PDB file of C-alpha atoms in Angstrom:
ATOM      1  CA  MET A   1      41.513 -48.284  38.116  1.00 61.00           C
ATOM      2  CA  GLU A   2      42.040 -47.188  34.517  1.00 64.00           C
ATOM      3  CA  LEU A   3      44.629 -44.630  33.432  1.00 67.00           C
ATOM      4  CA  ASP A   4      44.502 -43.119  29.942  1.00 68.00           C
ATOM      5  CA  THR A   5      47.377 -41.034  28.641  1.00 70.00           C
ATOM      6  CA  GLN A   6      47.542 -38.631  25.725  1.00 73.00           C
ATOM      7  CA  GLY A   7      51.133 -39.398  24.788  1.00 76.00           C
ATOM      8  CA  PRO A   8      54.457 -40.690  26.080  1.00 79.00           C
ATOM      9  CA  VAL A   9      54.959 -40.306  29.821  1.00 77.00           C
ATOM     10  CA  GLY A  10      57.957 -40.697  32.050  1.00 79.00           C
ATOM     11  CA  GLU A  11      57.988 -42.275  35.450  1.00 81.00           C
ATOM     12  CA  VAL A  12      54.662 -41.750  37.160  1.00 79.00           C
ATOM     13  CA  ALA A  13      53.820 -42.676  40.739  1.00 81.00           C
ATOM     14  CA  LEU A  14      50.170 -43.142  41.631  1.00 81.00           C
ATOM     15  CA  GLU A  15      48.897 -43.345  45.183  1.00 84.00           C
ATOM     16  CA  ALA A  16      45.283 -44.029  46.185  1.00 81.00           C
ATOM     17  CA  ASP A  17      44.588 -42.815  49.695  1.00 78.00           C
ATOM     18  CA  SER A  18      40.996 -44.096  49.710  1.00 72.00           C
ATOM     19  CA  TYR A  19      38.613 -46.168  47.658  1.00 70.00           C
ATOM     20  CA  LEU A  20      34.979 -47.230  47.549  1.00 66.00           C
ATOM     21  CA  ALA A  21      34.041 -50.894  47.263  1.00 67.00           C
ATOM     22  CA  THR A  22      30.636 -52.270  46.311  1.00 59.00           C
ATOM     23  CA  PRO A  23      29.326 -55.713  47.304  1.00 58.00           C
ATOM     24  CA  GLN A  24      28.423 -58.303  44.702  1.00 56.00           C
ATOM     25  CA  SER A  25      25.137 -58.782  46.524  1.00 53.00           C
ATOM     26  CA  ALA A  26      23.351 -57.451  49.582  1.00 49.00           C
ATOM     27  CA  ALA A  27      24.115 -59.246  52.843  1.00 47.00           C
ATOM     28  CA  SER A  28      21.904 -62.271  53.413  1.00 43.00           C
ATOM     29  CA  THR A  29      21.127 -61.079  56.932  1.00 42.00           C
ATOM     30  CA  HIS A  30      19.904 -57.687  55.730  1.00 45.00           C
ATOM     31  CA  VAL A  31      16.344 -56.730  56.670  1.00 46.00           C
ATOM     32  CA  TYR A  32      14.758 -55.412  53.486  1.00 47.00           C
ATOM     33  CA  TYR A  33      12.750 -52.309  54.148  1.00 60.00           C
ATOM     34  CA  SER A  34      10.305 -52.185  51.238  1.00 69.00           C
ATOM     35  CA  THR A  35       9.548 -55.719  50.108  1.00 67.00           C
ATOM     36  CA  GLN A  36       6.034 -57.117  49.931  1.00 61.00           C
ATOM     37  CA  THR A  37       7.039 -60.241  51.872  1.00 66.00           C
ATOM     38  CA  GLU A  38       9.085 -59.181  54.880  1.00 65.00           C
ATOM     39  CA  GLY A  39      12.620 -60.533  54.801  1.00 64.00           C
ATOM     40  CA  GLN A  40      12.323 -61.738  51.206  1.00 64.00           C
ATOM     41  CA  ARG A  41      13.078 -60.012  47.914  1.00 72.00           C
ATOM     42  CA  ASN A  42      11.164 -60.387  44.706  1.00 75.00           C
ATOM     43  CA  TRP A  43      13.709 -59.237  42.148  1.00 84.00           C
ATOM     44  CA  PHE A  44      16.093 -60.904  39.721  1.00 86.00           C
ATOM     45  CA  ASP A  45      19.395 -60.301  38.015  1.00 90.00           C
ATOM     46  CA  LEU A  46      18.331 -58.535  34.822  1.00 89.00           C
ATOM     47  CA  TYR A  47      20.272 -60.986  32.647  1.00 86.00           C
ATOM     48  CA  ASN A  48      19.667 -64.143  34.679  1.00 82.00           C
ATOM     49  CA  GLY A  49      16.070 -64.720  35.645  1.00 72.00           C
ATOM     50  CA  ALA A  50      14.252 -61.823  34.005  1.00 72.00           C
ATOM     51  CA  ALA A  51      12.098 -62.181  30.915  1.00 76.00           C
ATOM     52  CA  THR A  52      14.311 -61.817  27.822  1.00 84.00           C
ATOM     53  CA  GLU A  53      12.183 -59.058  26.307  1.00 88.00           C
ATOM     54  CA  LYS A  54      12.714 -56.917  29.429  1.00 90.00           C
ATOM     55  CA  ARG A  55      16.506 -56.825  29.160  1.00 90.00           C
ATOM     56  CA  PRO A  56      16.745 -53.881  26.715  1.00 92.00           C
ATOM     57  CA  LEU A  57      14.914 -51.720  29.271  1.00 94.00           C
ATOM     58  CA  GLY A  58      18.038 -51.935  31.441  1.00 94.00           C
ATOM     59  CA  ASP A  59      20.466 -50.500  28.890  1.00 94.00           C
ATOM     60  CA  PRO A  60      19.921 -46.832  29.952  1.00 96.00           C
ATOM     61  CA  VAL A  61      19.865 -47.660  33.698  1.00 97.00           C
ATOM     62  CA  GLY A  62      22.910 -46.585  35.667  1.00 96.00           C
ATOM     63  CA  PHE A  63      24.521 -47.227  39.031  1.00 96.00           C
ATOM     64  CA  LEU A  64      25.356 -43.942  40.750  1.00 97.00           C
ATOM     65  CA  MET A  65      28.112 -43.867  43.371  1.00 95.00           C
ATOM     66  CA  SER A  66      29.177 -40.737  45.204  1.00 94.00           C
ATOM     67  CA  SER A  67      30.958 -39.623  48.349  1.00 91.00           C
ATOM     68  CA  TYR A  68      31.446 -36.654  50.639  1.00 91.00           C
ATOM     69  CA  ALA A  69      33.698 -36.138  53.662  1.00 87.00           C
ATOM     70  CA  GLY A  70      34.226 -39.841  54.281  1.00 84.00           C
ATOM     71  CA  SER A  71      30.629 -40.878  53.602  1.00 88.00           C
ATOM     72  CA  SER A  72      29.698 -42.834  50.494  1.00 90.00           C
ATOM     73  CA  TRP A  73      26.411 -44.003  49.034  1.00 93.00           C
ATOM     74  CA  CYS A  74      24.841 -45.506  45.939  1.00 94.00           C
ATOM     75  CA  CYS A  75      21.654 -44.854  43.991  1.00 96.00           C
ATOM     76  CA  SER A  76      20.082 -45.707  40.665  1.00 97.00           C
ATOM     77  CA  GLY A  77      19.017 -43.581  37.718  1.00 98.00           C
ATOM     78  CA  ALA A  78      18.578 -43.553  33.959  1.00 98.00           C
ATOM     79  CA  MET A  79      19.953 -41.813  30.906  1.00 98.00           C
ATOM     80  CA  VAL A  80      17.175 -39.726  29.347  1.00 98.00           C
ATOM     81  CA  SER A  81      19.295 -38.319  26.497  1.00 97.00           C
ATOM     82  CA  PRO A  82      22.799 -39.141  25.218  1.00 95.00           C
ATOM     83  CA  SER A  83      24.292 -36.860  27.890  1.00 96.00           C
ATOM     84  CA  LEU A  84      21.580 -36.329  30.542  1.00 98.00           C
ATOM     85  CA  PHE A  85      21.083 -38.632  33.550  1.00 98.00           C
ATOM     86  CA  LEU A  86      17.992 -38.490  35.792  1.00 98.00           C
ATOM     87  CA  THR A  87      18.090 -39.549  39.443  1.00 98.00           C
ATOM     88  CA  ASN A  88      16.760 -38.430  42.833  1.00 97.00           C
ATOM     89  CA  TRP A  89      17.523 -35.118  44.510  1.00 97.00           C
ATOM     90  CA  HIS A  90      18.151 -36.961  47.774  1.00 96.00           C
ATOM     91  CA  CYS A  91      20.933 -38.952  46.057  1.00 97.00           C
ATOM     92  CA  GLY A  92      23.033 -35.771  46.012  1.00 97.00           C
ATOM     93  CA  GLY A  93      24.362 -35.934  49.555  1.00 95.00           C
ATOM     94  CA  PRO A  94      24.838 -38.225  52.573  1.00 93.00           C
ATOM     95  CA  ASP A  95      21.928 -39.030  54.870  1.00 89.00           C
ATOM     96  CA  ALA A  96      23.275 -36.479  57.368  1.00 89.00           C
ATOM     97  CA  PHE A  97      22.346 -33.689  54.924  1.00 93.00           C
ATOM     98  CA  LEU A  98      18.672 -34.582  54.739  1.00 90.00           C
ATOM     99  CA  GLY A  99      16.304 -32.778  57.082  1.00 89.00           C
ATOM    100  CA  ASN A 100      18.876 -30.091  57.913  1.00 92.00           C
ATOM    101  CA  ALA A 101      18.079 -26.906  55.977  1.00 90.00           C
ATOM    102  CA  ALA A 102      21.633 -25.589  56.179  1.00 92.00           C
ATOM    103  CA  LEU A 103      23.187 -28.846  54.985  1.00 93.00           C
ATOM    104  CA  GLU A 104      20.550 -29.433  52.319  1.00 95.00           C
ATOM    105  CA  ALA A 105      21.885 -26.385  50.493  1.00 93.00           C
ATOM    106  CA  GLY A 106      24.862 -28.585  49.644  1.00 94.00           C
ATOM    107  CA  VAL A 107      22.812 -31.359  48.020  1.00 97.00           C
ATOM    108  CA  TRP A 108      24.191 -31.818  44.489  1.00 97.00           C
ATOM    109  CA  SER A 109      26.846 -29.164  45.047  1.00 96.00           C
ATOM    110  CA  PRO A 110      29.618 -28.931  42.420  1.00 96.00           C
ATOM    111  CA  ASP A 111      31.932 -30.895  44.737  1.00 95.00           C
ATOM    112  CA  ILE A 112      29.460 -33.774  45.076  1.00 96.00           C
ATOM    113  CA  CYS A 113      28.821 -33.743  41.343  1.00 97.00           C
ATOM    114  CA  ALA A 114      32.574 -33.932  40.725  1.00 95.00           C
ATOM    115  CA  ASP A 115      32.849 -36.965  43.040  1.00 94.00           C
ATOM    116  CA  SER A 116      29.980 -38.854  41.391  1.00 96.00           C
ATOM    117  CA  VAL A 117      30.474 -41.736  38.959  1.00 95.00           C
ATOM    118  CA  ILE A 118      27.716 -43.343  36.889  1.00 96.00           C
ATOM    119  CA  ASP A 119      28.181 -46.864  35.560  1.00 94.00           C
ATOM    120  CA  LEU A 120      25.731 -48.127  32.942  1.00 94.00           C
ATOM    121  CA  SER A 121      27.516 -51.460  32.849  1.00 91.00           C
ATOM    122  CA  TRP A 122      27.310 -52.563  36.497  1.00 85.00           C
ATOM    123  CA  ASP A 123      25.527 -55.660  35.243  1.00 81.00           C
ATOM    124  CA  GLY A 124      28.093 -58.437  35.014  1.00 69.00           C
ATOM    125  CA  ASP A 125      29.117 -58.001  31.399  1.00 67.00           C
ATOM    126  CA  GLY A 126      32.584 -57.119  30.129  1.00 67.00           C
ATOM    127  CA  THR A 127      31.665 -53.741  28.655  1.00 73.00           C
ATOM    128  CA  SER A 128      32.777 -50.569  30.425  1.00 76.00           C
ATOM    129  CA  ARG A 129      30.380 -47.638  30.139  1.00 89.00           C
ATOM    130  CA  GLU A 130      31.264 -45.164  32.870  1.00 93.00           C
ATOM    131  CA  TYR A 131      30.401 -41.487  33.095  1.00 95.00           C
ATOM    132  CA  ALA A 132      31.340 -38.572  35.324  1.00 96.00           C
ATOM    133  CA  CYS A 133      28.958 -35.869  36.508  1.00 97.00           C
ATOM    134  CA  ALA A 134      29.917 -32.672  34.708  1.00 97.00           C
ATOM    135  CA  GLN A 135      27.052 -30.371  35.734  1.00 97.00           C
ATOM    136  CA  VAL A 136      23.829 -30.353  37.722  1.00 98.00           C
ATOM    137  CA  VAL A 137      21.408 -29.018  35.115  1.00 98.00           C
ATOM    138  CA  ALA A 138      18.299 -28.930  37.306  1.00 98.00           C
ATOM    139  CA  LYS A 139      17.228 -30.180  40.727  1.00 98.00           C
ATOM    140  CA  ASP A 140      14.106 -29.975  42.852  1.00 97.00           C
ATOM    141  CA  LYS A 141      13.602 -31.229  46.388  1.00 97.00           C
ATOM    142  CA  ALA A 142       9.789 -31.314  46.302  1.00 96.00           C
ATOM    143  CA  LEU A 143       9.794 -33.549  43.216  1.00 97.00           C
ATOM    144  CA  ASP A 144      12.952 -35.322  44.417  1.00 97.00           C
ATOM    145  CA  PHE A 145      14.810 -35.259  41.110  1.00 98.00           C
ATOM    146  CA  ALA A 146      18.195 -34.150  39.802  1.00 98.00           C
ATOM    147  CA  LEU A 147      19.087 -33.898  36.131  1.00 98.00           C
ATOM    148  CA  LEU A 148      22.817 -34.304  35.565  1.00 98.00           C
ATOM    149  CA  ARG A 149      24.925 -33.519  32.518  1.00 98.00           C
ATOM    150  CA  VAL A 150      27.421 -36.367  32.225  1.00 97.00           C
ATOM    151  CA  ARG A 151      30.533 -37.034  30.172  1.00 96.00           C
ATOM    152  CA  PRO A 152      32.033 -40.411  29.294  1.00 94.00           C
ATOM    153  CA  ILE A 153      35.128 -41.626  31.124  1.00 91.00           C
ATOM    154  CA  GLY A 154      37.274 -42.985  28.343  1.00 83.00           C
ATOM    155  CA  PRO A 155      36.091 -44.024  24.887  1.00 80.00           C
ATOM    156  CA  THR A 156      32.577 -45.441  24.731  1.00 81.00           C
ATOM    157  CA  GLU A 157      29.623 -45.805  22.415  1.00 82.00           C
ATOM    158  CA  PRO A 158      26.842 -43.194  22.625  1.00 86.00           C
ATOM    159  CA  ALA A 159      24.736 -43.816  25.702  1.00 90.00           C
ATOM    160  CA  PRO A 160      21.336 -45.468  25.197  1.00 93.00           C
ATOM    161  CA  TYR A 161      18.488 -43.524  26.739  1.00 96.00           C
ATOM    162  CA  ALA A 162      14.982 -44.269  27.954  1.00 96.00           C
ATOM    163  CA  ARG A 163      11.750 -43.307  26.225  1.00 95.00           C
ATOM    164  CA  LEU A 164       9.798 -40.880  28.418  1.00 96.00           C
ATOM    165  CA  SER A 165       6.026 -40.732  28.735  1.00 93.00           C
ATOM    166  CA  LEU A 166       3.982 -37.822  30.051  1.00 92.00           C
ATOM    167  CA  ASP A 167       0.739 -39.785  29.700  1.00 90.00           C
ATOM    168  CA  GLY A 168       1.210 -41.881  32.799  1.00 84.00           C
ATOM    169  CA  PRO A 169       1.415 -45.672  32.875  1.00 89.00           C
ATOM    170  CA  ALA A 170      -0.380 -47.661  30.212  1.00 77.00           C
ATOM    171  CA  ALA A 171      -2.791 -50.264  31.523  1.00 76.00           C
ATOM    172  CA  GLY A 172      -0.904 -53.253  32.827  1.00 80.00           C
ATOM    173  CA  LEU A 173       1.987 -54.011  35.162  1.00 92.00           C
ATOM    174  CA  LEU A 174       5.161 -52.101  36.020  1.00 94.00           C
ATOM    175  CA  ASP A 175       8.867 -52.926  36.033  1.00 94.00           C
ATOM    176  CA  VAL A 176      11.566 -51.245  38.122  1.00 95.00           C
ATOM    177  CA  ILE A 177      15.220 -51.706  37.124  1.00 95.00           C
ATOM    178  CA  HIS A 178      17.540 -50.749  39.943  1.00 95.00           C
ATOM    179  CA  HIS A 179      20.672 -51.362  42.020  1.00 94.00           C
ATOM    180  CA  ALA A 180      19.176 -52.469  45.333  1.00 91.00           C
ATOM    181  CA  GLY A 181      21.835 -52.686  48.025  1.00 88.00           C
ATOM    182  CA  CYS A 182      24.406 -51.429  45.455  1.00 90.00           C
ATOM    183  CA  SER A 183      24.075 -54.775  43.639  1.00 90.00           C
ATOM    184  CA  PRO A 184      24.541 -55.240  39.888  1.00 91.00           C
ATOM    185  CA  LYS A 185      21.513 -54.438  37.744  1.00 93.00           C
ATOM    186  CA  LEU A 186      18.270 -55.989  39.031  1.00 93.00           C
ATOM    187  CA  ILE A 187      14.664 -56.028  37.900  1.00 94.00           C
ATOM    188  CA  SER A 188      11.490 -56.122  39.970  1.00 92.00           C
ATOM    189  CA  GLN A 189       9.061 -57.157  37.254  1.00 91.00           C
ATOM    190  CA  ASN A 190       5.337 -57.403  36.634  1.00 91.00           C
ATOM    191  CA  CYS A 191       4.399 -55.399  39.745  1.00 91.00           C
ATOM    192  CA  ALA A 192       0.992 -53.912  40.470  1.00 91.00           C
ATOM    193  CA  LEU A 193       0.326 -50.203  40.019  1.00 93.00           C
ATOM    194  CA  THR A 194      -1.780 -49.245  43.050  1.00 91.00           C
ATOM    195  CA  SER A 195      -2.403 -45.500  42.552  1.00 90.00           C
ATOM    196  CA  THR A 196      -1.589 -42.754  40.042  1.00 92.00           C
ATOM    197  CA  SER A 197      -2.532 -39.845  42.325  1.00 92.00           C
ATOM    198  CA  HIS A 198      -0.508 -40.090  45.515  1.00 92.00           C
ATOM    199  CA  PRO A 199       0.565 -36.912  47.391  1.00 92.00           C
ATOM    200  CA  GLY A 200       4.190 -35.809  47.161  1.00 92.00           C
ATOM    201  CA  TRP A 201       6.593 -36.416  50.026  1.00 92.00           C
ATOM    202  CA  ILE A 202       6.745 -32.706  50.901  1.00 93.00           C
ATOM    203  CA  GLN A 203       3.760 -31.049  49.233  1.00 91.00           C
ATOM    204  CA  PRO A 204       0.184 -32.405  49.145  1.00 91.00           C
ATOM    205  CA  THR A 205      -0.017 -32.085  45.360  1.00 93.00           C
ATOM    206  CA  THR A 206      -0.628 -35.527  43.841  1.00 94.00           C
ATOM    207  CA  THR A 207       2.587 -35.842  41.840  1.00 95.00           C
ATOM    208  CA  GLU A 208       3.376 -39.481  42.619  1.00 94.00           C
ATOM    209  CA  LEU A 209       2.228 -42.996  41.873  1.00 93.00           C
ATOM    210  CA  THR A 210       2.454 -46.032  44.136  1.00 92.00           C
ATOM    211  CA  HIS A 211       3.488 -49.551  43.195  1.00 91.00           C
ATOM    212  CA  ARG A 212       4.278 -52.955  44.655  1.00 89.00           C
ATOM    213  CA  CYS A 213       7.705 -53.533  43.107  1.00 90.00           C
ATOM    214  CA  ASP A 214      10.211 -54.631  45.756  1.00 88.00           C
ATOM    215  CA  THR A 215      12.988 -52.081  46.304  1.00 89.00           C
ATOM    216  CA  GLU A 216      15.802 -51.403  48.759  1.00 88.00           C
ATOM    217  CA  GLN A 217      18.272 -48.678  49.658  1.00 87.00           C
ATOM    218  CA  GLY A 218      20.215 -48.120  46.464  1.00 91.00           C
ATOM    219  CA  SER A 219      17.011 -48.313  44.402  1.00 94.00           C
ATOM    220  CA  SER A 220      16.402 -44.579  44.820  1.00 94.00           C
ATOM    221  CA  GLY A 221      16.238 -42.860  41.452  1.00 97.00           C
ATOM    222  CA  ALA A 222      15.367 -46.054  39.597  1.00 97.00           C
ATOM    223  CA  PRO A 223      13.208 -45.747  36.494  1.00 97.00           C
ATOM    224  CA  VAL A 224       9.708 -47.205  36.607  1.00 96.00           C
ATOM    225  CA  PHE A 225       8.620 -48.606  33.229  1.00 96.00           C
ATOM    226  CA  ASP A 226       5.083 -49.322  32.085  1.00 95.00           C
ATOM    227  CA  SER A 227       3.946 -52.274  30.001  1.00 92.00           C
ATOM    228  CA  GLN A 228       4.946 -50.423  26.812  1.00 93.00           C
ATOM    229  CA  GLY A 229       8.527 -49.948  28.002  1.00 94.00           C
ATOM    230  CA  ARG A 230       8.116 -46.223  28.657  1.00 95.00           C
ATOM    231  CA  LEU A 231       9.733 -44.473  31.628  1.00 97.00           C
ATOM    232  CA  VAL A 232       6.703 -43.178  33.522  1.00 96.00           C
ATOM    233  CA  ALA A 233       8.056 -42.436  37.006  1.00 97.00           C
ATOM    234  CA  LEU A 234      11.159 -42.114  39.169  1.00 97.00           C
ATOM    235  CA  HIS A 235      11.169 -44.363  42.239  1.00 95.00           C
ATOM    236  CA  HIS A 236      12.134 -42.524  45.430  1.00 93.00           C
ATOM    237  CA  LEU A 237      10.510 -43.861  48.614  1.00 87.00           C
ATOM    238  CA  GLY A 238       9.712 -47.138  50.294  1.00 79.00           C
ATOM    239  CA  PHE A 239       6.969 -47.988  52.782  1.00 71.00           C
ATOM    240  CA  ALA A 240       5.706 -45.313  55.173  1.00 68.00           C
ATOM    241  CA  VAL A 241       6.744 -46.031  58.772  1.00 67.00           C
ATOM    242  CA  ASP A 242       5.155 -44.676  61.949  1.00 64.00           C
ATOM    243  CA  PRO A 243       8.063 -42.959  63.787  1.00 69.00           C
ATOM    244  CA  ARG A 244       6.520 -43.743  67.176  1.00 78.00           C
ATOM    245  CA  THR A 245       5.947 -47.477  66.726  1.00 70.00           C
ATOM    246  CA  CYS A 246       8.393 -48.190  63.849  1.00 70.00           C
ATOM    247  CA  LYS A 247       5.567 -50.163  62.194  1.00 72.00           C
ATOM    248  CA  TYR A 248       4.611 -49.927  58.543  1.00 69.00           C
ATOM    249  CA  GLN A 249       1.710 -47.614  57.728  1.00 64.00           C
ATOM    250  CA  ASP A 250       1.402 -49.030  54.232  1.00 70.00           C
ATOM    251  CA  ARG A 251       3.060 -51.572  51.950  1.00 72.00           C
ATOM    252  CA  GLU A 252       3.425 -49.380  48.894  1.00 85.00           C
ATOM    253  CA  ASN A 253       6.509 -47.920  47.241  1.00 90.00           C
ATOM    254  CA  LYS A 254       6.366 -44.406  45.840  1.00 93.00           C
ATOM    255  CA  ALA A 255       7.615 -42.903  42.592  1.00 95.00           C
ATOM    256  CA  VAL A 256       7.392 -39.364  41.205  1.00 97.00           C
ATOM    257  CA  ARG A 257       5.561 -39.246  37.882  1.00 96.00           C
ATOM    258  CA  ILE A 258       7.605 -38.080  34.913  1.00 97.00           C
ATOM    259  CA  ALA A 259       5.074 -35.454  33.767  1.00 96.00           C
ATOM    260  CA  PRO A 260       5.583 -33.029  36.723  1.00 96.00           C
ATOM    261  CA  ILE A 261       9.347 -33.626  36.574  1.00 97.00           C
ATOM    262  CA  ILE A 262       9.472 -32.614  32.907  1.00 97.00           C
ATOM    263  CA  GLU A 263       7.263 -29.595  33.587  1.00 96.00           C
ATOM    264  CA  ARG A 264       9.694 -28.449  36.282  1.00 97.00           C
ATOM    265  CA  ILE A 265      12.737 -29.073  34.057  1.00 97.00           C
ATOM    266  CA  ARG A 266      11.159 -26.900  31.358  1.00 96.00           C
ATOM    267  CA  GLU A 267      10.906 -24.114  33.941  1.00 95.00           C
ATOM    268  CA  LEU A 268      14.393 -24.487  35.414  1.00 96.00           C
ATOM    269  CA  ALA A 269      16.364 -25.434  32.287  1.00 96.00           C
ATOM    270  CA  PRO A 270      14.402 -24.807  29.069  1.00 95.00           C
ATOM    271  CA  ASP A 271      17.299 -25.888  26.850  1.00 95.00           C
ATOM    272  CA  ALA A 272      17.468 -29.246  28.634  1.00 96.00           C
ATOM    273  CA  GLY A 273      13.711 -29.617  28.267  1.00 94.00           C
ATOM    274  CA  GLY A 274      14.128 -29.121  24.530  1.00 94.00           C
ATOM    275  CA  GLU A 275      16.924 -31.687  24.494  1.00 94.00           C
ATOM    276  CA  LEU A 276      14.543 -34.162  26.086  1.00 95.00           C
ATOM    277  CA  GLY A 277      11.966 -33.419  23.397  1.00 93.00           C
ATOM    278  CA  PHE A 278       9.821 -31.046  25.431  1.00 92.00           C
ATOM    279  CA  PRO A 279      10.687 -27.446  24.432  1.00 86.00           C
ATOM    280  CA  PRO A 280       8.895 -24.473  26.028  1.00 76.00           C
ATOM    281  CA  ALA A 281       5.486 -23.767  24.542  1.00 62.00           C
ATOM    282  CA  VAL A 282       5.463 -21.008  21.923  1.00 53.00           C
ATOM    283  CA  VAL A 283       3.139 -18.193  22.940  1.00 49.00           C
ATOM    284  CA  ASN A 284       1.669 -16.187  20.084  1.00 51.00           C
ATOM    285  CA  THR A 285       1.305 -12.519  20.995  1.00 51.00           C
ATOM    286  CA  PRO A 286      -0.816 -10.035  19.031  1.00 55.00           C
TER     287      PRO A 286
END
């Protein structure tokens, strides 16, 4: 806990009636739900095991922690401007909200935003770079994204942000940097891209890509980088499971491509689209 004051203070009593704790690593007995080899995980600590040239990709990646009515959860995401953070829509509420139309109206409500903390430095170093959610700028369930306006908690350097690409992945392999199981920053590197035209999770429009990077709960919202270090998609789903047999229907992870996300942001929040470098098109009228 850090307490900053603006001047002299008298006697102050602080009482914490609850707290959230995150594990240093996922439990060894955990059954991983979207790994290529069942029961094993093909990811590494970003700063201990990953290729050195990949480490800068992790600078904009953040650990998102939030809570509501006694429930808490973690996700991943990335800074896409000095004050805008991109993550999943479904990271804006507890699991109990999802699938219930009445409760889903509360996903990324002002209260949940106010209880959300983003840590860009949950990576084992001694630097503190924490941010609070100040505003939900745009959100969309079908594309499973939320764009948050964030403010620094305490003094910090300007936030690094990822380079976006609307062109789709360049030829080559993918990297996902994430917080699987709420762990410090991890990388699933050099993974195969399996499709660039996968249907969305709600609508049949092909807005997603599929990949073979290992992920886990907590990886939701993680940026997917192409071989040129560009953020090309937002990871959001693991393997498809048959609800009747509980068996996998595929062994592919899914991510929403950045291009349709940016298009939707330009519709919902044109100023934010301009801030990201994609202002509304100018229409010349006679």
